[in-house]
Coordinates of C-alpha atoms in Angstrom, one line a residue:
M1 CA 31.1 -27.9 47.5
S2 CA 28.8 -25.6 45.6
S3 CA 31.1 -25.5 42.6
S4 CA 31.1 -29.3 42.4
S5 CA 27.3 -29.5 42.4
S6 CA 26.9 -26.7 39.9
P7 CA 27.6 -28.7 36.7
P8 CA 25.0 -31.4 37.5
T9 CA 22.4 -28.7 38.3
S10 CA 23.1 -26.8 35.1
S11 CA 22.9 -30.1 33.2
R12 CA 19.6 -31.0 34.7
L13 CA 18.3 -27.6 33.9
R14 CA 19.3 -27.9 30.3
T15 CA 17.8 -31.4 30.1
S16 CA 14.5 -30.2 31.6
L17 CA 14.4 -27.3 29.3
A18 CA 15.0 -29.5 26.3
H19 CA 12.3 -31.9 27.4
A20 CA 9.8 -29.0 27.9
T21 CA 10.7 -27.7 24.4
V22 CA 10.1 -31.2 22.9
A23 CA 6.8 -31.5 24.8
V24 CA 5.5 -28.2 23.5
D25 CA 6.7 -29.0 20.0
E26 CA 4.9 -32.4 20.1
F27 CA 1.8 -30.7 21.5
L28 CA 1.6 -28.1 18.7
H29 CA 2.3 -30.6 16.0
S30 CA -0.6 -32.8 17.2
F31 CA -3.0 -30.3 15.8
A32 CA -3.8 -29.8 12.2
D33 CA -2.4 -26.8 10.4
D34 CA -5.8 -25.2 10.1
H35 CA -6.7 -25.7 13.8
P36 CA -7.6 -22.4 15.6
L37 CA -4.6 -22.7 17.9
Q38 CA -2.1 -23.1 14.9
V39 CA -3.9 -20.2 13.1
S40 CA -3.6 -18.0 16.1
L41 CA 0.1 -18.7 16.7
R42 CA 1.0 -18.0 13.1
T43 CA -1.1 -14.8 13.1
Y44 CA 0.4 -13.5 16.3
A45 CA 4.0 -14.3 15.2
L46 CA 3.5 -12.6 11.8
A47 CA 1.6 -9.6 13.2
L48 CA 4.1 -9.1 16.0
S49 CA 7.0 -9.0 13.5
L50 CA 5.1 -6.5 11.4
S51 CA 4.5 -4.2 14.3
L52 CA 7.8 -4.6 16.3
T53 CA 10.2 -4.4 13.4
P54 CA 9.5 -0.8 12.2
A55 CA 9.3 0.3 15.9
L56 CA 12.6 -1.2 16.9
V57 CA 14.7 -0.6 13.8
P58 CA 15.5 3.0 14.8
F59 CA 16.8 1.8 18.1
L60 CA 19.1 -0.6 16.4
T61 CA 20.4 1.5 13.5
S62 CA 21.0 5.0 14.9
A63 CA 22.3 6.4 18.2
K64 CA 20.6 9.7 17.4
S65 CA 17.3 7.9 17.0
R66 CA 17.8 6.0 20.3
T67 CA 18.3 9.2 22.1
K68 CA 15.3 10.9 20.4
L69 CA 13.0 8.0 21.2
G70 CA 14.0 7.8 24.8
G71 CA 16.7 5.1 24.9
L72 CA 15.9 2.0 27.0
N73 CA 12.7 3.6 28.4
G74 CA 11.6 4.1 24.8
V75 CA 12.2 0.4 24.1
K76 CA 10.1 -0.6 27.2
K77 CA 7.3 1.7 26.0
V78 CA 7.3 0.1 22.5
L79 CA 7.3 -3.4 23.9
S80 CA 4.5 -2.5 26.4
R81 CA 2.4 -1.0 23.7
E82 CA 2.9 -3.7 21.1
L83 CA 2.7 -6.7 23.5
G84 CA -0.4 -5.4 25.3
V85 CA -4.0 -6.3 24.8
T86 CA -4.6 -3.3 22.6
G87 CA -1.5 -3.9 20.5
F88 CA -1.7 -4.7 16.8
A89 CA -0.5 -8.3 17.2
F90 CA -3.0 -9.3 19.9
A91 CA -5.9 -7.5 18.1
I92 CA -5.3 -9.1 14.7
T93 CA -4.9 -12.5 16.4
V94 CA -8.3 -11.9 18.0
A95 CA -9.8 -11.1 14.6
V96 CA -8.2 -14.1 12.7
G97 CA -7.9 -16.7 15.5
G98 CA -11.1 -15.8 17.2
G99 CA -13.0 -16.2 13.9
A100 CA -11.3 -19.5 13.3
A101 CA -12.2 -20.7 16.9
L102 CA -15.8 -19.7 16.5
Q103 CA -16.1 -21.6 13.2
H104 CA -14.5 -24.6 14.8
L105 CA -17.0 -24.5 17.6
L106 CA -19.9 -24.2 15.1
R107 CA -18.6 -27.2 13.2
T108 CA -18.3 -29.2 16.4
L109 CA -21.9 -28.3 17.5
H110 CA -23.2 -29.3 14.1
T111 CA -21.8 -32.9 14.5
D112 CA -24.0 -35.5 16.2
D113 CA -23.2 -36.6 19.7
D114 CA -21.3 -39.9 20.1
P115 CA -22.3 -41.6 23.4
R116 CA -19.2 -43.8 23.2
S117 CA -16.7 -40.9 23.2
D118 CA -18.6 -37.9 24.6
P119 CA -19.0 -37.8 28.3
T120 CA -22.5 -36.9 29.7
L121 CA -21.2 -33.5 30.9
L122 CA -19.8 -32.7 27.4
R123 CA -23.1 -33.8 25.7
S124 CA -25.0 -31.5 28.1
L125 CA -22.8 -28.6 27.4
K126 CA -23.1 -29.1 23.6
H127 CA -26.9 -29.1 23.9
K128 CA -26.8 -25.8 25.7
L129 CA -24.4 -24.3 23.2
R130 CA -26.6 -25.5 20.4
R131 CA -29.5 -23.6 21.8
W132 CA -27.5 -20.5 22.2
F133 CA -25.9 -20.7 18.7
A134 CA -28.9 -22.2 17.0
P135 CA -29.2 -19.4 14.4
L136 CA -25.6 -19.9 13.4
V137 CA -25.3 -23.7 13.5
N138 CA -27.8 -24.2 10.7
L139 CA -26.2 -21.7 8.4
S140 CA -24.1 -22.7 5.4
P141 CA -20.3 -22.9 6.0
V142 CA -19.7 -19.7 4.0
H143 CA -22.2 -17.7 6.1
Q144 CA -20.8 -19.3 9.3
S145 CA -17.3 -18.1 8.3
F146 CA -18.4 -14.6 7.4
I147 CA -20.4 -14.0 10.6
S148 CA -17.8 -15.6 12.8
N149 CA -15.1 -13.3 11.3
L150 CA -17.5 -10.4 11.6
I151 CA -17.8 -10.8 15.3
S152 CA -14.1 -11.3 15.9
S153 CA -13.2 -8.3 13.7
L154 CA -15.5 -6.1 15.7
I155 CA -13.6 -7.0 18.9
A156 CA -10.3 -6.4 17.1
I157 CA -11.1 -2.9 15.8
T158 CA -12.5 -2.0 19.2
L159 CA -9.2 -3.0 20.9
L160 CA -7.1 -1.2 18.3
Q161 CA -9.1 2.0 18.6
S162 CA -9.0 1.9 22.4
R163 CA -5.2 2.1 22.6
R164 CA -3.7 5.3 24.0
R165 CA -2.7 7.6 21.2
P166 CA 0.6 9.6 21.2
S167 CA 0.6 13.3 21.4
P168 CA -0.6 14.9 18.1
Q169 CA 2.1 16.3 15.8
A170 CA 1.7 19.5 13.9
P171 CA -0.3 19.2 10.7
I172 CA 1.4 19.4 7.3
P173 CA 1.6 23.1 6.5
M174 CA 0.2 24.2 3.1
T175 CA 3.2 26.3 2.2
P176 CA 6.3 25.1 4.1
P177 CA 8.1 26.9 5.5
T178 CA 6.1 30.0 4.9
P179 CA 2.6 31.0 6.2
P180 CA -0.3 29.6 4.1
P181 CA -2.5 31.8 1.9
S182 CA -5.4 33.4 3.7
N183 CA -8.1 31.6 1.7
S184 CA -6.4 28.2 1.6
Y185 CA -7.6 25.3 3.6
I186 CA -5.7 24.8 6.9
P187 CA -6.0 21.3 8.3
S188 CA -7.3 20.7 11.8
S189 CA -4.9 20.1 14.6
K190 CA -6.8 16.9 15.4
R191 CA -5.3 13.7 14.1
P192 CA -7.3 11.2 12.1
S193 CA -8.1 7.7 13.5
P194 CA -4.8 5.8 14.1
T195 CA -6.4 2.8 12.4
L196 CA -7.6 4.6 9.3
D197 CA -4.7 3.6 7.1
L198 CA -5.1 -0.1 8.2
T199 CA -8.8 0.0 7.5
L200 CA -8.3 1.5 4.0
L201 CA -5.7 -1.1 3.2
I202 CA -8.0 -3.9 4.2
F203 CA -10.9 -2.3 2.5
V204 CA -9.1 -2.0 -0.8
R205 CA -7.9 -5.6 -0.6
A206 CA -11.4 -6.7 0.1
M207 CA -12.7 -4.8 -2.9
D208 CA -10.0 -6.3 -5.1
T209 CA -11.2 -9.7 -3.9
A210 CA -14.7 -8.9 -5.0
V211 CA -13.6 -7.6 -8.4
Q212 CA -11.5 -10.8 -8.9
S213 CA -14.5 -12.9 -8.1
I214 CA -16.5 -11.1 -10.8
V215 CA -13.7 -11.4 -13.3
F216 CA -13.2 -15.1 -12.4
K217 CA -17.0 -15.7 -13.0
R218 CA -16.9 -13.8 -16.2
T219 CA -13.9 -15.8 -17.6
Q220 CA -15.5 -19.0 -16.4
N221 CA -18.8 -18.2 -18.2
S222 CA -16.9 -17.3 -21.3
H223 CA -14.8 -20.4 -21.0
S224 CA -17.8 -22.6 -20.7
S225 CA -19.2 -21.4 -24.0
S226 CA -16.0 -22.3 -25.8
P227 CA -16.4 -24.7 -28.8
L228 CA -14.0 -27.1 -27.1
K229 CA -16.6 -27.7 -24.4
T230 CA -18.3 -30.4 -26.3
I231 CA -15.2 -32.6 -26.3
S232 CA -13.6 -31.5 -23.1
D233 CA -14.9 -34.4 -21.1
A234 CA -13.4 -36.9 -23.6
S235 CA -9.9 -35.3 -23.7
G236 CA -7.9 -34.2 -20.7
K237 CA -5.6 -32.3 -22.9
L238 CA -8.4 -30.1 -24.3
T239 CA -9.5 -29.4 -20.7
Q240 CA -6.1 -28.2 -19.9
I241 CA -6.1 -25.9 -22.9
E242 CA -9.4 -24.5 -21.9
T243 CA -8.1 -23.8 -18.4
H244 CA -5.1 -22.1 -19.8
E245 CA -7.3 -20.0 -22.1
A246 CA -9.5 -19.0 -19.2
K247 CA -6.5 -17.9 -17.2
E248 CA -5.1 -16.0 -20.1
M249 CA -8.4 -14.1 -20.4
R250 CA -8.6 -13.4 -16.7
Q251 CA -5.0 -12.2 -16.7
K252 CA -5.6 -9.8 -19.6
L253 CA -8.7 -8.3 -18.1
T254 CA -7.1 -8.0 -14.6
T255 CA -4.0 -6.3 -16.1
K256 CA -6.2 -3.7 -17.8
L257 CA -8.1 -3.0 -14.6
D258 CA -4.9 -2.8 -12.5
A259 CA -3.4 -0.3 -15.0
L260 CA -6.6 1.8 -15.0
F261 CA -6.9 2.0 -11.2
F262 CA -3.2 2.7 -10.8
W263 CA -3.4 5.5 -13.3
M264 CA -6.5 7.0 -11.6
S265 CA -4.9 6.6 -8.1
S266 CA -1.5 8.1 -9.0
A267 CA -3.1 11.1 -10.8
R268 CA -5.2 11.8 -7.7
I269 CA -2.3 11.3 -5.3
M270 CA 0.1 13.5 -7.2
W271 CA -2.5 16.3 -7.6
C272 CA -3.1 16.2 -3.8
F273 CA 0.7 16.2 -3.2
F274 CA 0.9 19.5 -5.0
Y275 CA -2.2 21.2 -3.6
Q276 CA -3.7 19.3 -0.7
P277 CA -0.9 17.4 1.1
E278 CA -2.9 17.2 4.3
R279 CA -5.0 14.5 2.6
L280 CA -2.0 12.2 2.4
P281 CA 0.1 10.5 5.1
R282 CA 2.9 12.7 6.3
S283 CA 5.5 10.0 5.6
Y284 CA 4.2 9.6 2.0
V285 CA 4.4 13.3 1.3
K286 CA 8.0 13.4 2.7
W287 CA 9.0 10.4 0.5
I288 CA 7.5 12.0 -2.7
T289 CA 9.2 15.3 -2.0
T290 CA 12.6 13.6 -1.6
L291 CA 12.2 11.4 -4.6
A292 CA 10.9 14.2 -6.9
D293 CA 13.6 16.6 -5.5
I294 CA 11.1 19.6 -5.3
D295 CA 12.0 22.8 -3.4
P296 CA 9.2 23.6 -0.9
R297 CA 9.1 27.2 -2.2
L298 CA 8.1 26.0 -5.6
L299 CA 5.3 24.0 -4.0
S300 CA 4.3 27.1 -2.0
T301 CA 4.2 29.2 -5.2
L302 CA 2.0 26.7 -6.9
R303 CA -0.5 26.7 -4.0
Y304 CA -0.5 30.5 -3.9
L305 CA -1.2 30.5 -7.6
R306 CA -4.1 28.2 -7.1
S307 CA -5.5 30.5 -4.3
R308 CA -4.9 33.5 -6.7
T309 CA -2.8 35.3 -4.1
W310 CA 0.2 35.0 -6.5
S311 CA -0.7 35.9 -10.1
Y312 CA 1.1 36.7 -13.4
T313 CA -1.9 38.8 -14.8
S314 CA -2.3 41.0 -11.7
G315 CA 1.3 41.0 -10.5
L316 CA 0.1 40.0 -7.1
A317 CA 2.2 38.3 -4.4
P318 CA 0.9 37.1 -1.1
P319 CA 1.4 39.9 1.6
T320 CA 2.5 37.2 4.1
D321 CA 5.3 35.9 1.8
P322 CA 5.8 38.3 -1.1
Y323 CA 9.3 37.0 -2.0
V324 CA 8.6 33.2 -2.0
F325 CA 9.4 32.7 -5.7
S326 CA 12.0 35.4 -5.9
S327 CA 14.0 33.8 -3.0
L328 CA 14.0 30.5 -4.9
S329 CA 15.4 32.3 -8.0
T330 CA 18.1 34.0 -5.9
S331 CA 19.1 30.8 -4.1
L332 CA 19.6 29.2 -7.6
G333 CA 22.0 32.0 -8.6
L334 CA 19.4 33.7 -10.8
P335 CA 18.2 37.3 -10.7
P336 CA 15.3 37.8 -8.2
S337 CA 13.3 39.5 -11.0
W338 CA 13.0 36.1 -12.7
G339 CA 10.7 35.1 -9.9
D340 CA 8.7 38.4 -9.5
P341 CA 5.1 38.1 -10.8
A342 CA 5.0 41.9 -11.3
V343 CA 7.7 41.6 -13.9
L344 CA 7.1 38.2 -15.6
P345 CA 4.8 38.2 -18.7
A346 CA 1.5 36.5 -18.3
F347 CA 1.1 35.9 -22.0
G348 CA 3.4 35.0 -24.9
G349 CA 4.1 36.9 -28.1
E350 CA 6.2 40.0 -28.8
A351 CA 5.4 41.6 -25.5
A352 CA 6.9 38.5 -23.7
N353 CA 10.0 38.7 -26.0
E354 CA 10.6 42.3 -24.9
V355 CA 10.5 41.2 -21.2
W356 CA 12.9 38.4 -21.9
K357 CA 15.4 40.7 -23.6
R358 CA 15.2 43.1 -20.6
L359 CA 15.7 40.3 -18.1
G360 CA 18.4 38.4 -20.0
V361 CA 16.3 35.2 -20.4
E362 CA 17.2 33.0 -23.4
G363 CA 15.3 30.3 -25.1
R364 CA 11.8 31.4 -24.1
W365 CA 10.8 33.4 -27.1
G366 CA 7.1 33.8 -27.7
V367 CA 6.2 32.1 -24.3
G368 CA 5.2 33.7 -21.0
G369 CA 5.4 32.5 -17.5
A370 CA 8.4 31.9 -15.2
P371 CA 11.6 30.7 -16.8
C372 CA 12.1 27.0 -16.8
E373 CA 15.5 27.4 -15.1
I374 CA 13.7 28.1 -11.8
I375 CA 11.4 25.2 -12.3
H376 CA 14.2 22.8 -13.2
G377 CA 16.2 23.9 -10.2
G378 CA 19.3 25.6 -11.6
K379 CA 20.7 28.0 -14.2
D380 CA 22.9 25.2 -15.8
R381 CA 19.8 23.1 -16.5
K382 CA 18.1 25.0 -19.4
S383 CA 17.1 21.9 -21.3
C384 CA 13.6 20.5 -20.4
A385 CA 14.5 17.1 -21.7
G386 CA 17.8 17.2 -19.8
N387 CA 16.0 18.1 -16.6
A388 CA 13.6 15.2 -17.0
G389 CA 16.4 12.8 -17.8
R390 CA 18.5 14.0 -14.8
R391 CA 15.7 13.5 -12.4
G392 CA 14.8 10.2 -14.0
V393 CA 18.4 8.9 -13.5
K394 CA 18.4 10.1 -9.9
A395 CA 15.1 8.5 -9.2
F396 CA 16.4 5.3 -10.8
G397 CA 19.3 5.0 -8.4
E398 CA 17.1 5.5 -5.4
A399 CA 14.4 3.2 -6.7
F400 CA 16.9 0.4 -7.4
L401 CA 17.9 0.5 -3.7
I402 CA 14.2 0.4 -2.7
Y403 CA 13.2 -2.5 -5.0
L404 CA 16.3 -4.7 -4.6
P405 CA 15.2 -6.0 -1.2
V406 CA 11.6 -6.2 -2.4
H407 CA 12.6 -8.7 -5.1
I408 CA 15.3 -10.5 -3.2
L409 CA 13.9 -10.9 0.3
P410 CA 10.9 -13.2 -0.6
T411 CA 13.3 -15.7 -2.2
L412 CA 15.9 -15.3 0.6
L413 CA 13.3 -16.1 3.3
T414 CA 11.5 -18.9 1.5
R415 CA 14.0 -20.5 -0.9
P416 CA 17.5 -19.1 -0.1
S417 CA 19.3 -21.9 -2.0
H418 CA 17.6 -20.6 -5.2
L419 CA 19.7 -17.5 -5.1
L420 CA 22.7 -19.6 -5.8
S421 CA 21.3 -20.3 -9.2
P422 CA 22.6 -17.7 -11.8
H423 CA 19.3 -18.0 -13.6
T424 CA 17.3 -17.1 -10.6
L425 CA 19.6 -14.3 -9.5
L426 CA 19.6 -12.8 -13.0
R427 CA 15.8 -13.0 -13.1
R428 CA 15.5 -11.2 -9.8
L429 CA 18.1 -8.6 -10.9
L430 CA 16.2 -7.9 -14.1
S431 CA 12.9 -7.6 -12.2
T432 CA 14.6 -5.0 -9.9
L433 CA 15.9 -3.1 -12.9
R434 CA 12.4 -3.2 -14.4
S435 CA 10.7 -1.8 -11.3
A436 CA 13.4 0.9 -10.9
T437 CA 12.8 1.9 -14.6
F438 CA 9.1 2.1 -13.9
L439 CA 9.6 4.5 -11.0
S440 CA 12.2 6.6 -12.7
T441 CA 9.9 6.9 -15.8
F442 CA 7.1 7.9 -13.5
V443 CA 9.2 10.8 -12.2
S444 CA 10.7 11.9 -15.5
T445 CA 7.3 11.8 -17.2
I446 CA 5.6 14.2 -14.9
W447 CA 8.5 16.7 -15.2
F448 CA 8.7 16.5 -19.0
T449 CA 4.9 16.8 -19.4
I450 CA 4.9 19.9 -17.2
C451 CA 7.5 21.5 -19.5
L452 CA 5.7 20.3 -22.6
T453 CA 2.5 22.0 -21.4
R454 CA 3.9 25.3 -20.2
T455 CA 6.9 25.8 -22.5
L456 CA 7.6 23.4 -25.4
F457 CA 4.3 22.7 -27.2
L458 CA 1.0 24.0 -25.8
P459 CA 1.9 27.8 -25.5
H460 CA 3.1 27.8 -29.2
L461 CA -0.1 26.0 -30.2
L462 CA -2.2 28.5 -28.3
S463 CA -0.3 31.4 -29.8
L464 CA -2.1 30.7 -33.1
L465 CA -5.4 31.7 -31.6
P466 CA -6.7 35.3 -31.9
P467 CA -5.5 37.7 -29.1
Q468 CA -8.9 37.7 -27.4
F469 CA -8.7 33.9 -26.9
Q470 CA -5.2 33.8 -25.5
I471 CA -4.7 31.8 -22.2
S472 CA -2.6 33.3 -19.4
H473 CA 0.1 31.4 -17.5
D474 CA -2.1 31.7 -14.4
I475 CA -4.0 28.9 -16.1
L476 CA -1.1 27.1 -17.8
D477 CA 0.9 27.0 -14.6
G478 CA -2.1 26.5 -12.4
P479 CA -3.8 23.4 -11.0
F480 CA -5.6 22.6 -14.2
G481 CA -2.7 23.3 -16.6
C482 CA 0.7 21.8 -16.6
I483 CA 0.4 20.2 -13.2
L484 CA -2.8 18.4 -14.1
A485 CA -1.3 17.2 -17.4
G486 CA 1.8 15.8 -15.5
C487 CA -0.4 14.1 -13.0
L488 CA -2.5 12.5 -15.8
T489 CA 0.4 11.2 -17.8
C490 CA 2.8 9.8 -15.1
G491 CA 0.6 6.8 -14.2
S492 CA 1.1 5.4 -17.7
S493 CA 4.5 4.2 -16.7
I494 CA 2.8 1.3 -14.9
W495 CA 2.9 -0.6 -18.2
I496 CA 6.7 -1.0 -17.8
E497 CA 6.1 -3.2 -14.7
E498 CA 5.4 -6.9 -15.2
G499 CA 1.8 -8.0 -14.8
R500 CA 1.7 -9.4 -11.2
R501 CA 3.7 -6.3 -10.0
R502 CA 1.1 -4.0 -11.6
G503 CA -1.5 -5.5 -9.3
E504 CA 0.6 -5.0 -6.2
M505 CA 1.5 -1.4 -7.2
M506 CA -2.2 -0.7 -7.7
L507 CA -3.1 -2.1 -4.3
Y508 CA -0.4 -0.1 -2.8
V509 CA -1.5 3.3 -4.1
L510 CA -5.2 2.8 -4.1
P511 CA -5.7 3.1 -0.3
R512 CA -4.0 6.4 -0.3
A513 CA -6.1 7.6 -3.2
V514 CA -9.2 6.6 -1.4
R515 CA -8.0 8.5 1.6
T516 CA -7.8 11.7 -0.4
L517 CA -11.4 11.4 -1.4
L518 CA -12.5 11.6 2.3
A519 CA -13.2 15.0 3.6
D520 CA -10.3 15.9 5.9
G521 CA -12.4 17.8 8.3
W522 CA -14.8 14.9 8.7
V523 CA -12.0 12.4 9.1
R524 CA -10.3 14.5 11.8
S525 CA -13.5 15.4 13.6
G526 CA -13.5 12.2 15.8
K527 CA -17.3 12.2 15.7
K528 CA -19.2 9.0 16.6
G529 CA -20.3 8.6 13.0
V530 CA -16.7 8.5 11.8
V531 CA -15.8 5.8 14.4
I532 CA -18.9 3.7 13.4
A533 CA -18.2 4.1 9.7
E534 CA -14.6 2.9 10.1
R535 CA -15.6 0.0 12.3
L536 CA -18.1 -1.2 9.7
A537 CA -15.6 -0.9 6.9
F538 CA -13.0 -2.8 8.9
M539 CA -15.4 -5.5 9.9
L540 CA -16.9 -6.1 6.5
S541 CA -13.6 -5.9 4.7
L542 CA -11.6 -8.2 7.0
S543 CA -14.5 -10.7 7.2
T544 CA -14.6 -10.8 3.4
L545 CA -10.9 -11.5 3.1
L546 CA -10.8 -14.2 5.8
T547 CA -13.9 -15.9 4.3
S548 CA -12.5 -15.8 0.8
A549 CA -9.2 -17.3 2.1
I550 CA -11.2 -20.4 3.2
H551 CA -13.9 -20.7 0.6
H552 CA -12.8 -18.8 -2.5
P553 CA -9.0 -18.6 -2.4
D554 CA -8.8 -18.1 -6.2
S555 CA -10.2 -14.6 -5.6
L556 CA -7.2 -13.6 -3.6
R557 CA -3.9 -12.6 -5.2
G558 CA -0.5 -11.2 -4.4
L559 CA 0.4 -10.5 -0.7
S560 CA -3.2 -11.1 0.4
R561 CA -3.1 -14.6 -1.1
W562 CA 0.3 -15.5 0.3
T563 CA -0.3 -14.1 3.8
L564 CA -3.7 -15.6 4.3
S565 CA -2.7 -18.9 2.8
F566 CA 0.2 -19.0 5.3
I567 CA -2.0 -18.0 8.2
M568 CA -5.0 -20.3 7.4
N569 CA -3.2 -23.3 6.0
G570 CA 0.3 -23.2 7.4
P571 CA 3.7 -23.0 5.6
N572 CA 3.3 -26.5 4.0
A573 CA 6.9 -26.5 3.0
G574 CA 10.5 -26.4 4.3
F575 CA 11.1 -26.8 8.0
W576 CA 7.6 -27.5 9.1
M577 CA 6.9 -30.2 6.5
R578 CA 10.2 -31.9 7.4
K579 CA 9.4 -31.8 11.1
R580 CA 6.0 -33.3 10.5
K581 CA 7.4 -36.1 8.4
Q582 CA 10.0 -36.8 11.1
K583 CA 7.5 -36.8 13.9
D584 CA 4.7 -38.5 12.0
T585 CA 2.1 -37.2 14.4
G586 CA -0.8 -38.2 12.2
A587 CA -2.1 -34.6 12.2
P588 CA -3.8 -33.9 8.8
P589 CA -1.8 -31.8 6.5
S590 CA -3.2 -28.5 5.1
P591 CA -3.8 -27.8 1.4
L592 CA -0.7 -27.1 -0.6
I593 CA 0.1 -23.5 -1.5
P594 CA 0.1 -23.0 -5.3
S595 CA 3.5 -23.2 -7.0
D596 CA 5.4 -20.0 -7.8
D597 CA 4.5 -20.4 -11.5
T598 CA 0.8 -20.9 -10.8
M599 CA 0.8 -17.9 -8.4
R600 CA 2.6 -15.8 -11.0
T601 CA 0.0 -16.6 -13.6
S602 CA -3.1 -16.2 -11.5
D603 CA -1.9 -13.2 -9.6
S604 CA -1.2 -11.3 -12.8

């Protein structure tokens, strides 16, 4: 009996579920794309994907990771954390959707009452709300948007900072895996704010928006003074030429600024990587170490050299780790004496040649300091150019695997049919090769510049000076010698990247560079002033971005422009547009997203 009644019950359940789905779908599509409810749903969906994907990928890809993270209980903890009120998705939805809802309320209160459609109770409620929000109702739309977003952003950052933090991990040691120099800085065991990286990311994007606004105004003013202005009203063609010229001017100026800020940021980041890694995120330090293929003992020696506990001139080695450089030489199959500061010559000249003859070192005549074979990482790698080329090729292969999904995924997610076009596929492949070449050039440039400064060129040039003006390798191999030179030159590889990618690369590294400028002790102190400063930066920055997305979208570019356009205005293409046409709900459409060509021009 039960088996005979089961199919109808199952059928009714499926039918009810289908009707409920259609009802929800109809309800959602009855609102405009820029309605607060639609904005909140898109924000939550996007934010949840950004927070859950990195957290759940280890569970899905590796059994070892699943065991390390606690298996099923670990998954439950991740879901509980990310789906909770203090989770990233909910907090960001409060910031974006809450600001949109408050703006919608202010617009509603600003409209006059309609006795024919507004019930008495609703009119009474609107009058009360008008009195409460009177200072905001009479403001301009831009000011209303900024203040609304400011209030919702404050709630969001408060929620994010109130979430329970995981147990602190050990700080990055200054000289892994050996004890640090006695006079070097040892980072505090306290961890910085868990929202610091997010705050700096939003802060940098907001500053970029402000700079783009200034550049846009400058090009507009320059454009308005063009000789074609006198006849632009009489000829649409001339107006189009002027607009193109203005965009060209803006693109050139923006490209120069992007390259400048990338160069400054990369120089600061690489210098901190060598000498102050605690100022960088742990994952970032690990990634650079892997990509550059640097032995930790070489980094330790450089930091000892900076603290003057390891020295060519005095022959000193740190008492806590006297064989740090010698052990590196031994592990490479070289004599330990090649890494002994008491034996290595501090200056070039004939005295250095005598030492090299005694040690059996070839190809370093007239130059002091450690043999390049140790720096390169092997006895069979004597050529400085060969070392730089080998590391560049290795970095190219790794970079290609990194950049391939970066260039393919956007098209795969938005316009997958375009990948069937050989022209589009070839263009994406060439872009990937270009990005990989940029990163490999970045790596090889820093290595070759180091050798150029400490071996190939500068020591021979300095040897022309009188003996009393000779410079020791404590300086040439120190933080203001070859390392500084390498850090200052590697960023020039950004010119290999295409224009719009330069901007994204700059916006990627700049938050990390800003982080290195903050005093680590202050950031890790957890004092009330630190919390207040971060909340103010978060609120002002996010409010600037959200307000610009509504009132000044031309000041946004790259990922900021695409993301905020999607959140605020809707997809405006593909599935959602087709659904709306099919249903014909009458809901007003949102503004169209600029075409790919337009985005590419303006974003550059």
